[in-house]
Coordinates of C-alpha atoms and ligand atoms in Angstrom, one line a residue:
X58 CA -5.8 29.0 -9.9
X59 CA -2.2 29.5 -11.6
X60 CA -0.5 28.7 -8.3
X61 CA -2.4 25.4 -7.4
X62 CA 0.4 23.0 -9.4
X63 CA 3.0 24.8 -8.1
X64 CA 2.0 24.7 -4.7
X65 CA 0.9 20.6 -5.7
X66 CA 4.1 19.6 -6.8
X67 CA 6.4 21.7 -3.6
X68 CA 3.9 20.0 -1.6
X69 CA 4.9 16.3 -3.5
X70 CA 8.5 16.9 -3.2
X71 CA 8.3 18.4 0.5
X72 CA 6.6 14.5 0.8
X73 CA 9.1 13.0 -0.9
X74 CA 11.6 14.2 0.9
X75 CA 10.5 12.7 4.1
X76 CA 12.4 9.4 5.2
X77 CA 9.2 7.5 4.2
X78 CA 8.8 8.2 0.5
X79 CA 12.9 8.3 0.0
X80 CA 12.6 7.1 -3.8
X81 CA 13.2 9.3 -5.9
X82 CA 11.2 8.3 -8.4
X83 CA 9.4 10.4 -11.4
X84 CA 6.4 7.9 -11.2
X85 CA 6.0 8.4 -7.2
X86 CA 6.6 12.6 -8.3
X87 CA 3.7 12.6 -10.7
X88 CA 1.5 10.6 -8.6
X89 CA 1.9 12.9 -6.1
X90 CA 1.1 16.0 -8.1
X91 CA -2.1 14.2 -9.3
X92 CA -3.6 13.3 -6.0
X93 CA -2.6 16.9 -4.6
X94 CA -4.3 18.5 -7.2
X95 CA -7.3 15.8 -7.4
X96 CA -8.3 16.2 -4.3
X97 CA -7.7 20.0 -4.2
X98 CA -10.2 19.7 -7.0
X99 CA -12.2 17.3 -4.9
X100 CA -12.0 19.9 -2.1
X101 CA -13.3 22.8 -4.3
X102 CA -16.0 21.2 -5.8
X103 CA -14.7 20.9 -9.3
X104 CA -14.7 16.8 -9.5
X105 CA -17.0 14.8 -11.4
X106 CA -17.7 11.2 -9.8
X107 CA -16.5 8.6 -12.0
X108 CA -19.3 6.9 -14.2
X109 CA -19.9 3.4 -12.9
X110 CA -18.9 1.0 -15.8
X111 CA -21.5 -2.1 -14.8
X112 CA -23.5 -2.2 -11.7
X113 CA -27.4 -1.8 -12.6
X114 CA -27.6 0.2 -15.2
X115 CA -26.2 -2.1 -17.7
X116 CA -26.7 -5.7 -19.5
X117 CA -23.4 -6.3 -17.3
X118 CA -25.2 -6.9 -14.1
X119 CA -24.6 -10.0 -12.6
X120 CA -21.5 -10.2 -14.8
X121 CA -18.0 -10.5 -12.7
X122 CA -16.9 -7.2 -11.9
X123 CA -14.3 -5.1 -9.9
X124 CA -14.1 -2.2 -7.9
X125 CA -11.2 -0.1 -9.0
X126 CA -9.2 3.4 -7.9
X127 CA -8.8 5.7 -11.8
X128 CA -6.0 8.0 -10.5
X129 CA -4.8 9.1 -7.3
X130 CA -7.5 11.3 -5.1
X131 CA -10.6 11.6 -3.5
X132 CA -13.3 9.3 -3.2
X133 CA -14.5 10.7 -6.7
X134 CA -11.7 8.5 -7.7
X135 CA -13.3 5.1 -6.9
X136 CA -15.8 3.4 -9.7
X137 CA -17.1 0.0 -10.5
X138 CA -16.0 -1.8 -13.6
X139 CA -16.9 -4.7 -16.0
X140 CA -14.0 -8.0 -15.7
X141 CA -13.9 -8.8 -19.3
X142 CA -15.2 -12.5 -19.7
X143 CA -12.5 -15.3 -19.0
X144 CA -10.4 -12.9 -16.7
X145 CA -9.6 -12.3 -13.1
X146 CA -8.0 -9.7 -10.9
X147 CA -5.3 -11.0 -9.7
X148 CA -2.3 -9.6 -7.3
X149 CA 0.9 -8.1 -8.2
X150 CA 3.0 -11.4 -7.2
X151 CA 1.4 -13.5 -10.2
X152 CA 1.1 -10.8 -12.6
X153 CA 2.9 -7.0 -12.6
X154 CA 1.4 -3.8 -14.5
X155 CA -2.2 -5.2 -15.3
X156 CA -5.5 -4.9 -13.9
X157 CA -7.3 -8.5 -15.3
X158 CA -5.3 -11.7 -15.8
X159 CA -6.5 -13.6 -18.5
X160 CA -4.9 -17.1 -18.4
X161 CA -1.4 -16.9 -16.3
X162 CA 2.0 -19.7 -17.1
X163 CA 1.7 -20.3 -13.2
X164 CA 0.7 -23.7 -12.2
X165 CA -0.8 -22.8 -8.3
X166 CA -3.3 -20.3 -9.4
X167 CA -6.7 -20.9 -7.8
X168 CA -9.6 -18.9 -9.3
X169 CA -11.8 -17.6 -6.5
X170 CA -15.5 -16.6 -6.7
X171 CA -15.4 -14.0 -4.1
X172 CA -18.5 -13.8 -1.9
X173 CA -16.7 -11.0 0.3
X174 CA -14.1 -8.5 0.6
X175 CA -12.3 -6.2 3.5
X176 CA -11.4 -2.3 3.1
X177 CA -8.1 -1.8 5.1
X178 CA -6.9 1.6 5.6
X179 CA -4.0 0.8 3.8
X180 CA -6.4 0.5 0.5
X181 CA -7.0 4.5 1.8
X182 CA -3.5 5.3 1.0
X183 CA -3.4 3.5 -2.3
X184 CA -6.2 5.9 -3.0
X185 CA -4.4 8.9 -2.0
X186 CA -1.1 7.7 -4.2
X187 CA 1.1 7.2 -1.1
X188 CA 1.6 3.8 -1.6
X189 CA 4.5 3.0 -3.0
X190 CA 4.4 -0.6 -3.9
X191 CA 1.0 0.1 -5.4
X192 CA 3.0 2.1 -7.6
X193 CA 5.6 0.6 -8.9
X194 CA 4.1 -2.9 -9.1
X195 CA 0.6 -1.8 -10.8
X196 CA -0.2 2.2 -11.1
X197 CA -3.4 3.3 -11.9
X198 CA -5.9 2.0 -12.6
X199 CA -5.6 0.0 -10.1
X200 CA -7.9 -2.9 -8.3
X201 CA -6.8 -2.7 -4.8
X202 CA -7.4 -4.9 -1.8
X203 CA -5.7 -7.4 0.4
X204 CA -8.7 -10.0 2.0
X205 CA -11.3 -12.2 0.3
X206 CA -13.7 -14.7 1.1
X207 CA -15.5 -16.9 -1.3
X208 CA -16.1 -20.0 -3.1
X209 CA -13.3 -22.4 -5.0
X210 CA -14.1 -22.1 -8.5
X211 CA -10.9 -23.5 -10.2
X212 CA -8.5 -25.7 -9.1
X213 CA -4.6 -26.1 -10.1
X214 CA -2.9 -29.5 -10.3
X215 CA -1.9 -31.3 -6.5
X216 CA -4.3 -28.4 -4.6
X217 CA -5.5 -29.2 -1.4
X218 CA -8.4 -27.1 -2.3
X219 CA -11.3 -28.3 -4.5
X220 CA -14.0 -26.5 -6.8
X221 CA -16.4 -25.6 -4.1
X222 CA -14.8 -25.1 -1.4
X223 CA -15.4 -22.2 0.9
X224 CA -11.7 -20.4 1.3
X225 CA -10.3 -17.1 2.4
X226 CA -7.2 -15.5 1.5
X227 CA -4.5 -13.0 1.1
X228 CA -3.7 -11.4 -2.5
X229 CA -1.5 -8.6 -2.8
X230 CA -4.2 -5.9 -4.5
X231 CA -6.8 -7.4 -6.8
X232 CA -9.5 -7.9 -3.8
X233 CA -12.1 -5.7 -4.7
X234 CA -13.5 -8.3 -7.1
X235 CA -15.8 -11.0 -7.7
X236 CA -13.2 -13.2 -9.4
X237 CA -9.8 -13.5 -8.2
X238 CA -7.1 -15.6 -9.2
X239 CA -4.4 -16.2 -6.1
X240 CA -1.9 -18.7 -5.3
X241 CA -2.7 -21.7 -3.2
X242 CA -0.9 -21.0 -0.9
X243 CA -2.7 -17.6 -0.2
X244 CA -5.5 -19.2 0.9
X245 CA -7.1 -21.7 3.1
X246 CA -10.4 -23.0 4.0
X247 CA -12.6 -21.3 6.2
X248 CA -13.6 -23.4 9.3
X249 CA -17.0 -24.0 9.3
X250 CA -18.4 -22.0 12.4
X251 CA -17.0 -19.2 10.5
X252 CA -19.3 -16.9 8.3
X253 CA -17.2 -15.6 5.2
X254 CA -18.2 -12.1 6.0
X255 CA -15.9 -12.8 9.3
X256 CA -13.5 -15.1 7.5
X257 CA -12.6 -12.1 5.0
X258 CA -12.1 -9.5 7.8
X259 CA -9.1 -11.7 9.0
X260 CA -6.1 -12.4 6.1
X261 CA -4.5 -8.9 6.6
X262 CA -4.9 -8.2 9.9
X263 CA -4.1 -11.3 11.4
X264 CA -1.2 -11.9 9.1
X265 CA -0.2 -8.3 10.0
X266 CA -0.3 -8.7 13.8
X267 CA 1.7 -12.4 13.7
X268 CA 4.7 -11.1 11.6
X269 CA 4.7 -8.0 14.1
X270 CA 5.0 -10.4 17.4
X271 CA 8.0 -12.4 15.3
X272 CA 9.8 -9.6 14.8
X273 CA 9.6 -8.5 17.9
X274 CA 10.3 -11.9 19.4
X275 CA 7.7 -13.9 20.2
X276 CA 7.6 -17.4 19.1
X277 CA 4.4 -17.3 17.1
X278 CA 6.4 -19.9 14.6
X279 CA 8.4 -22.7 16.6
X280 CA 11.1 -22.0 14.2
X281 CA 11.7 -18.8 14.7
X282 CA 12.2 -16.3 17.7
X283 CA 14.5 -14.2 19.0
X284 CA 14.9 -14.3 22.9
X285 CA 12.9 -11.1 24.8
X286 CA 14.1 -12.7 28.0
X287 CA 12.2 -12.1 31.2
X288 CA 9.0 -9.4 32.0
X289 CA 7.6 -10.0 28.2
X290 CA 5.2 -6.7 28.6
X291 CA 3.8 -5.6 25.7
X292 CA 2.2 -2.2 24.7
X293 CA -0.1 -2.4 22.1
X294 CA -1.5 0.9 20.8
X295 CA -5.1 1.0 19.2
X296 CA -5.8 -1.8 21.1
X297 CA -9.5 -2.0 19.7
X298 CA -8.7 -1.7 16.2
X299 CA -8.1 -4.3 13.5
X300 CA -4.3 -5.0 13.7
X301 CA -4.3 -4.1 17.2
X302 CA -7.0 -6.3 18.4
X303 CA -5.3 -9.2 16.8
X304 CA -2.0 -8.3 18.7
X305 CA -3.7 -7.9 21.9
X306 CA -5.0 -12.0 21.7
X307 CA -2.2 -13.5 19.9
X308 CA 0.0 -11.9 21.7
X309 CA -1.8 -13.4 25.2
X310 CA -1.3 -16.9 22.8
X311 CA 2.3 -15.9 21.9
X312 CA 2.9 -15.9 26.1
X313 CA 3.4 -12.6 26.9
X314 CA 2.5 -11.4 30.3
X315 CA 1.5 -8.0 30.6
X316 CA -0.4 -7.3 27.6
X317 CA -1.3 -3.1 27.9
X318 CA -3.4 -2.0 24.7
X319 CA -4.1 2.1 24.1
X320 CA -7.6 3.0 22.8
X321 CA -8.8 6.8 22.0
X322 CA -12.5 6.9 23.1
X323 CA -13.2 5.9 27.1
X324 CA -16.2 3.2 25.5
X325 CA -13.4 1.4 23.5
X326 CA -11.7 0.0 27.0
X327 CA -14.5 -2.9 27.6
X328 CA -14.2 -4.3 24.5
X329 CA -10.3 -4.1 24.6
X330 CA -10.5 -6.0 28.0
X331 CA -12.3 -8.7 26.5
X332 CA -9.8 -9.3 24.0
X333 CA -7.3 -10.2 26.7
X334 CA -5.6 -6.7 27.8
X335 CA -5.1 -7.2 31.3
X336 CA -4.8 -2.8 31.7
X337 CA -6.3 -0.7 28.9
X338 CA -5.5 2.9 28.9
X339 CA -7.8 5.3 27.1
X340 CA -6.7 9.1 25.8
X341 CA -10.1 10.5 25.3
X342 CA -10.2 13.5 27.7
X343 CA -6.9 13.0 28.5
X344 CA -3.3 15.4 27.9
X345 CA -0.7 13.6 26.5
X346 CA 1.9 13.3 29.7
X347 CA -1.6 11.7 31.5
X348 CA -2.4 9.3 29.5
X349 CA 1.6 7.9 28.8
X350 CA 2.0 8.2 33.1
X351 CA -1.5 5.9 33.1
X352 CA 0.8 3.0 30.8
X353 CA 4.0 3.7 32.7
X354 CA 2.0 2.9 35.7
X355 CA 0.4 0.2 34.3
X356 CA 4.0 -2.1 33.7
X357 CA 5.2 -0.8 37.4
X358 CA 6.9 1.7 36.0
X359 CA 9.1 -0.2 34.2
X360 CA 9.4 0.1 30.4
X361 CA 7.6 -2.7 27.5
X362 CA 9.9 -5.4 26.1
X363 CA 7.6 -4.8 22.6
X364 CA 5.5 -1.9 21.9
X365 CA 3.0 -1.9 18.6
X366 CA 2.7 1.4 17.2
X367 CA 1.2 2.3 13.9
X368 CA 0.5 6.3 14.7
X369 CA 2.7 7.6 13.4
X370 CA 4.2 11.4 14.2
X371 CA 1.8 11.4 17.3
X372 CA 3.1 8.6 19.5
X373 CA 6.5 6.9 17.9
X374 CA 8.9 9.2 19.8
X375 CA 7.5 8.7 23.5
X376 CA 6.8 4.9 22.6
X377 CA 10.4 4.9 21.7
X378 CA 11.2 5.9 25.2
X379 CA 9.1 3.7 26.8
X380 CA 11.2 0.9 25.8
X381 CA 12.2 -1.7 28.2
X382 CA 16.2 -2.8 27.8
X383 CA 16.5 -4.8 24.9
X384 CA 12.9 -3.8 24.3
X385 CA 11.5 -3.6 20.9
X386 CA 9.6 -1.0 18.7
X387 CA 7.9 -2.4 15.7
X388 CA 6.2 -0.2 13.6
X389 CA 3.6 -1.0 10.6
X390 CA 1.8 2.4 10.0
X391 CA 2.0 5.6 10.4
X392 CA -1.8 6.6 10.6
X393 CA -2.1 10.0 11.8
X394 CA 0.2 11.3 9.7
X395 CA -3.0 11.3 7.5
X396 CA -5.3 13.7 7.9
X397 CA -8.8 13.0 9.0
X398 CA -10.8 14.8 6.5
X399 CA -12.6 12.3 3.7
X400 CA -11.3 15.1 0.7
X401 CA -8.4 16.5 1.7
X402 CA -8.0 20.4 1.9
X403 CA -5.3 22.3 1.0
X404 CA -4.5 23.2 4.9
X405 CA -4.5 18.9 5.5
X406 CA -1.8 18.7 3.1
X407 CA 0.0 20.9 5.1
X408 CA -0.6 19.2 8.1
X409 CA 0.5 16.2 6.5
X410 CA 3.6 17.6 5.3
X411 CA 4.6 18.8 8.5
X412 CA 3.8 15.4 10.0
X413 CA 6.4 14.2 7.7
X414 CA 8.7 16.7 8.7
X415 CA 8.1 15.7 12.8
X416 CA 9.0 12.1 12.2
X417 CA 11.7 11.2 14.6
X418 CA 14.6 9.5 13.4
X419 CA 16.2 6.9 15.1
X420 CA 20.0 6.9 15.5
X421 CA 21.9 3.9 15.4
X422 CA 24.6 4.7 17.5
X423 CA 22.0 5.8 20.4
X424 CA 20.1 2.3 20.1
X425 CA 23.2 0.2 20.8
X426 CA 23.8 2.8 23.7
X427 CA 20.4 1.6 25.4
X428 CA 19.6 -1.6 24.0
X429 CA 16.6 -1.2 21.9
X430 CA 15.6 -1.7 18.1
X431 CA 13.2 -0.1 16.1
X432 CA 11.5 -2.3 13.2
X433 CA 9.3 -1.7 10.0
X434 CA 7.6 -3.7 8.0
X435 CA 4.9 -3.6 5.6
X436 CA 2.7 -6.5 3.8
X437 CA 4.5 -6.2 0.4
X438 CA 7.8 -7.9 1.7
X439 CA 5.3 -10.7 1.8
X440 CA 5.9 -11.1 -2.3
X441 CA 8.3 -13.3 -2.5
X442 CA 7.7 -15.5 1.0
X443 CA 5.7 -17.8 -0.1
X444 CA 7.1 -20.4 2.4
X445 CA 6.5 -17.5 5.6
X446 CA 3.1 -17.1 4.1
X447 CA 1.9 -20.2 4.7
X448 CA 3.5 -20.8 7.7
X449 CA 1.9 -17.7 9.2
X450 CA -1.8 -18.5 7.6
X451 CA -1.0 -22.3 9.4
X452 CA -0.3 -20.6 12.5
X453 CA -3.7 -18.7 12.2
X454 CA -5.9 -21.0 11.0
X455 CA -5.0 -23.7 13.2
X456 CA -5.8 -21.0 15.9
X457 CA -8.9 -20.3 14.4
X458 CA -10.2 -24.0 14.2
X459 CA -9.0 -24.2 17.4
X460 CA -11.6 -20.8 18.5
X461 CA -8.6 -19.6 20.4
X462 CA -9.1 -15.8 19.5
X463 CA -12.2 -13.5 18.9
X464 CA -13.1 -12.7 15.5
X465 CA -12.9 -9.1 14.4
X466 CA -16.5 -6.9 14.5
X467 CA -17.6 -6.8 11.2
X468 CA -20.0 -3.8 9.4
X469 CA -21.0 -4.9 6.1
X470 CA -21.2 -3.0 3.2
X471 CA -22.4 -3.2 -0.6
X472 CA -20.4 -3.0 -3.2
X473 CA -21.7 0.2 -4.7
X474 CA -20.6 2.1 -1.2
X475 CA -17.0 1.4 -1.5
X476 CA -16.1 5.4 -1.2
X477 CA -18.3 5.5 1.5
X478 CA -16.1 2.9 3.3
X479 CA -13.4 4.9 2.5
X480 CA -14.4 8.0 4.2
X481 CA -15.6 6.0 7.1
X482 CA -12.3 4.3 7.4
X483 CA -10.5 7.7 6.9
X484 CA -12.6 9.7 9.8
X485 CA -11.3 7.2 12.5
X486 CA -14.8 6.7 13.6
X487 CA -15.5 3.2 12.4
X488 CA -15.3 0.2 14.9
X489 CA -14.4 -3.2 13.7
X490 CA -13.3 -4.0 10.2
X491 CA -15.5 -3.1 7.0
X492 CA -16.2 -5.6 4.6
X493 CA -18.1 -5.7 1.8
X494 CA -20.3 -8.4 0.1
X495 CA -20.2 -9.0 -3.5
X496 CA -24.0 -10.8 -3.4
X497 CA -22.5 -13.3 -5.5
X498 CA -20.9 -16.7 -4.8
X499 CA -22.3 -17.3 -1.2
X500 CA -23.0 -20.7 -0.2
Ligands
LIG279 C1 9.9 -8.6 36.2 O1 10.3 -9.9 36.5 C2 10.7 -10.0 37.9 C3 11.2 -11.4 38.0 O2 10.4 -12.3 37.4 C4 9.6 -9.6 38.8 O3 10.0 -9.7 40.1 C5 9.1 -8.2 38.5 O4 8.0 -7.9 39.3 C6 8.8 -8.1 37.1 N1 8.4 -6.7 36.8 C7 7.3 -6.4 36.1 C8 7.2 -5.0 35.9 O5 6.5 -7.2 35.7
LIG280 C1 -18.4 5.6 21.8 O1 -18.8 7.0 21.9 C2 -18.8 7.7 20.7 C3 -19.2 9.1 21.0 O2 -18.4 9.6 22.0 C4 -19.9 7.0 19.8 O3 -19.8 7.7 18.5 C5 -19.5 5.6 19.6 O4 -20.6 5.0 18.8 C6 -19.4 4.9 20.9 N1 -18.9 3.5 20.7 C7 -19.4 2.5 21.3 C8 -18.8 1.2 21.0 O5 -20.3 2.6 22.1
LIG281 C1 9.9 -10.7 -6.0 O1 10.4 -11.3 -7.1 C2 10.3 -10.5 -8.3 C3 10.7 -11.4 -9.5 O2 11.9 -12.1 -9.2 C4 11.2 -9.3 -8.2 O3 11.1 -8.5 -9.3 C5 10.7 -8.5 -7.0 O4 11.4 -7.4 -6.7 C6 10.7 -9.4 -5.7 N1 10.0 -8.6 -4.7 C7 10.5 -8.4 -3.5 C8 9.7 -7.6 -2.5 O5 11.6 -8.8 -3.1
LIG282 C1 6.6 -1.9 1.7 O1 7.8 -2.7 1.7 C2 8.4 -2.9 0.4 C3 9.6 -3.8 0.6 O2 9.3 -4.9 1.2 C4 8.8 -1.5 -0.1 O3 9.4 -1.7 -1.4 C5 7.6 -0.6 -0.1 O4 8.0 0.7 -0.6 C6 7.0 -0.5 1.2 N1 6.0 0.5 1.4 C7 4.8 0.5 0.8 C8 3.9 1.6 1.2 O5 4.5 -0.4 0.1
LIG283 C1 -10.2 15.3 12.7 O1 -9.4 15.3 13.8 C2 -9.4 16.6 14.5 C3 -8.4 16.6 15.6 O2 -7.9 15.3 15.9 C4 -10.8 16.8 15.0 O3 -10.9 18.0 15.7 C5 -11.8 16.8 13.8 O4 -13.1 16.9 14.3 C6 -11.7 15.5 13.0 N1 -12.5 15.6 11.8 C7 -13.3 14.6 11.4 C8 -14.0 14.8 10.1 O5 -13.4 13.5 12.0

């Protein structure tokens, strides 16, 4: 036993010395020691769950509560907790380091009774202490989640929105809630032929998959784009999944002309047709130089002017070379660099680390020699752009009114089987996005 926090914490600085985790930072350090060791504990049997602070058992049923992540680890991690009357969860952008908001100097705060809210797998990594901006903006406890649906419940001064009002909404952690307080802006009313169960599957993903086409230059905004010029192919790994499914249709509504998407399992390519793809290559079955031959062949041999990739090690190299002149590689994940396993062992943090290790870098000098880019991005830059925030949520919801793109697949879940969604999301089995309902604040 005297040798696990040793091998913890060479395993945490091995991390941290991968390009993605380059801050140096003693906070980032210890979190990564405690989520070694806590799910090495996890893994060996020696974790108790956290106790559950509200749901049932208690006179705080039916009170406003939150679903909230103690420490970095396993699932044993996760628990439910009371919201102390007259406060909200809230995200990091109206109020830094705290887990309720009780009254806030802001004047665009909407509180929102949420009737629904969406696991993403980024919430995983939170849980796992590898998200950075989770952090440094909040530490643990913390509240995660990035989409809710729900009902108005508050109004600031000159808002659009009033009490009552079915909305759905972006907020930078704080979702796993029944009361949230986010900026107007952040949210927008669901269109009626929209249930909020489906409404809260969409903020993160489709805000995800818009900023990835503008980046990568397709005029999602009319101000904004940056010529691909002619052939606009795209290839859009995970083509079934939740960012890539929204890639795949706005990208078709974006004008691009050979829309390729990836899936993993053979029974994935139907529904990836039907979101637009006009080829859809599957890898189930399949060697890697047969599957990467079936989407050269399926652009004429010719390399994509924008590939999607949120892999990770596995893919990012080869979709690097499958770039197209002046073609464009954004990436917004890096997916299986995490390991697959609900509590991770001790040989998974060794695969990890040696995912890290794989991950090509890209040389500057070599992409001015052939013409293409790589780009990253992830949700937190959103912070501070209030004004691309809306513009994006515009774009989408005018989209949505409009019924111009398929709404996610949804599995519902209760709020009480959050670490279940977890471990669902972290196997790589689940289909469609996973949302959970509060059973409070439906209309
Ligand atoms: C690229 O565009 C040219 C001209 O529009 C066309 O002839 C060619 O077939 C296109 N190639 C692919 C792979 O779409
Ligand atoms: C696809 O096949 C796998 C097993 O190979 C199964 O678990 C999954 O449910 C199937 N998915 C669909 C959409 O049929
Ligand atoms: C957003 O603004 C706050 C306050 O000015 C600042 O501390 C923070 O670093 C900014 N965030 C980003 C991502 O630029
Ligand atoms: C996301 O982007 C912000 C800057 O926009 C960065 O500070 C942060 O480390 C990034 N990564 C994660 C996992 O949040
Ligand atoms: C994890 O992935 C590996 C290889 O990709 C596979 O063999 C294994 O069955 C997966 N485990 C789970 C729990 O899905």
């Amino acid at each position: 036993m005297s040798m696990l926090p040793l091998v913890a914490s060479t395993a945490a600085s091995i991390i941290l010395a991968g390009s993605v985790f380059a801050a140096s930072k003693d906070e980032l350090l210890m979190n990564q020691v405690k989520a070694v060791a806590s799910t090495l504990c996890d893994w060996a049997g020696l974790s108790r769950p956290q106790e559950n602070d509200a749901i049932g058992s208690r006179p705080g049923f039916g009170e406003e509560r939150a679903v909230e992540i103690v420490q970095p680890g396993g699932t044993a991690q996760i628990r439910t907790l009371k919201i102390p009357e007259g406060a909200t969860t809230t995200g990091y952008n109206v109020a830094r380091r705290t887990k309720h908001l009780r009254g806030s100097k802001r004047d665009d705060l909407v509180e929102v009774g949420v009737s629904h809210f969406a696991i993403n797998f980024a919430d995983v990594c939170i849980r796992l202490g590898l998200y950075e901006s989770a952090i440094r903006n909040v530490g643990y406890p913390i509240v995660p989640g990035f989409d809710i649906a729900g009902v108005v419940t508050k109004v600031p001064d000159n808002c659009d929105l009033k009490v009552g009002d079915r909305v759905f909404g972006a907020t930078l952690f704080g979702g796993y809630s029944t009361k949230v307080s986010v900026p107007k802006n952040q949210l927008r009313e669901v269109p009626q032929y929209v249930t909020s169960e489906q409404a809260a599957a969409l903020p993160a993903v489709s805000l995800t998959a818009l900023h990835a086409l503008t980046i990568a230059g397709f005029p999602a905004l009319s101000k904004c784009s940056i010529p691909l010029g002619k052939n606009k192919s795209v290839l859009v790994h995970s083509a079934s999944g939740g960012v890539g499914g929204m890639l795949v249709q706005f990208a078709k509504l974006c004008g691009a002309e050979n829309v390729v998407g990836v899936v993993g399992r053979k029974n994935k390519t139907e529904y990836a047709i039907s979101l637009g793809c006009d080829a859809v290559v599957y890898k189930e079955g399949k060697s890697k130089g047969e599957w990467w031959k079936e989407v050269e062949e399926a652009n004429g041999g010719v390399g994509y002017k924008a590939i999607f990739d949120a892999n990770g090690v596995e893919t990012l190299q080869a979709s690097y070379e499958h770039l197209d002149l002046c073609g464009r590689l954004v990436v917004y994940g890096f997916h299986t660099n995490l390991d697959n396993g609900t509590s991770l062992s001790p040989l998974s943090w060794i695969r990890m680390i040696i995912g890290f290790l794989k991950m090509p870098r890209f040389d500057a000098m070599q992409m001015t020699l052939d013409s293409r880019a790589v780009l990253g991005f992830n949700l937190s830059f959103f912070e501070n752009e209030t004004e691309l925030i809306g513009d994006y949520f515009n774009t989408i919801t005018t989209w949505l009114s409009a019924k111009k793109f398929q709404l996610p697949k949804v599995n519902l879940y209760e709020m009480d089987e959050v670490a279940q969604t977890h471990e669902l999301i972290q196997s790589g089995k689940s289909i469609g996005k996973i949302v959970v309902r509060t059973n409070k604040n439906e209309l």
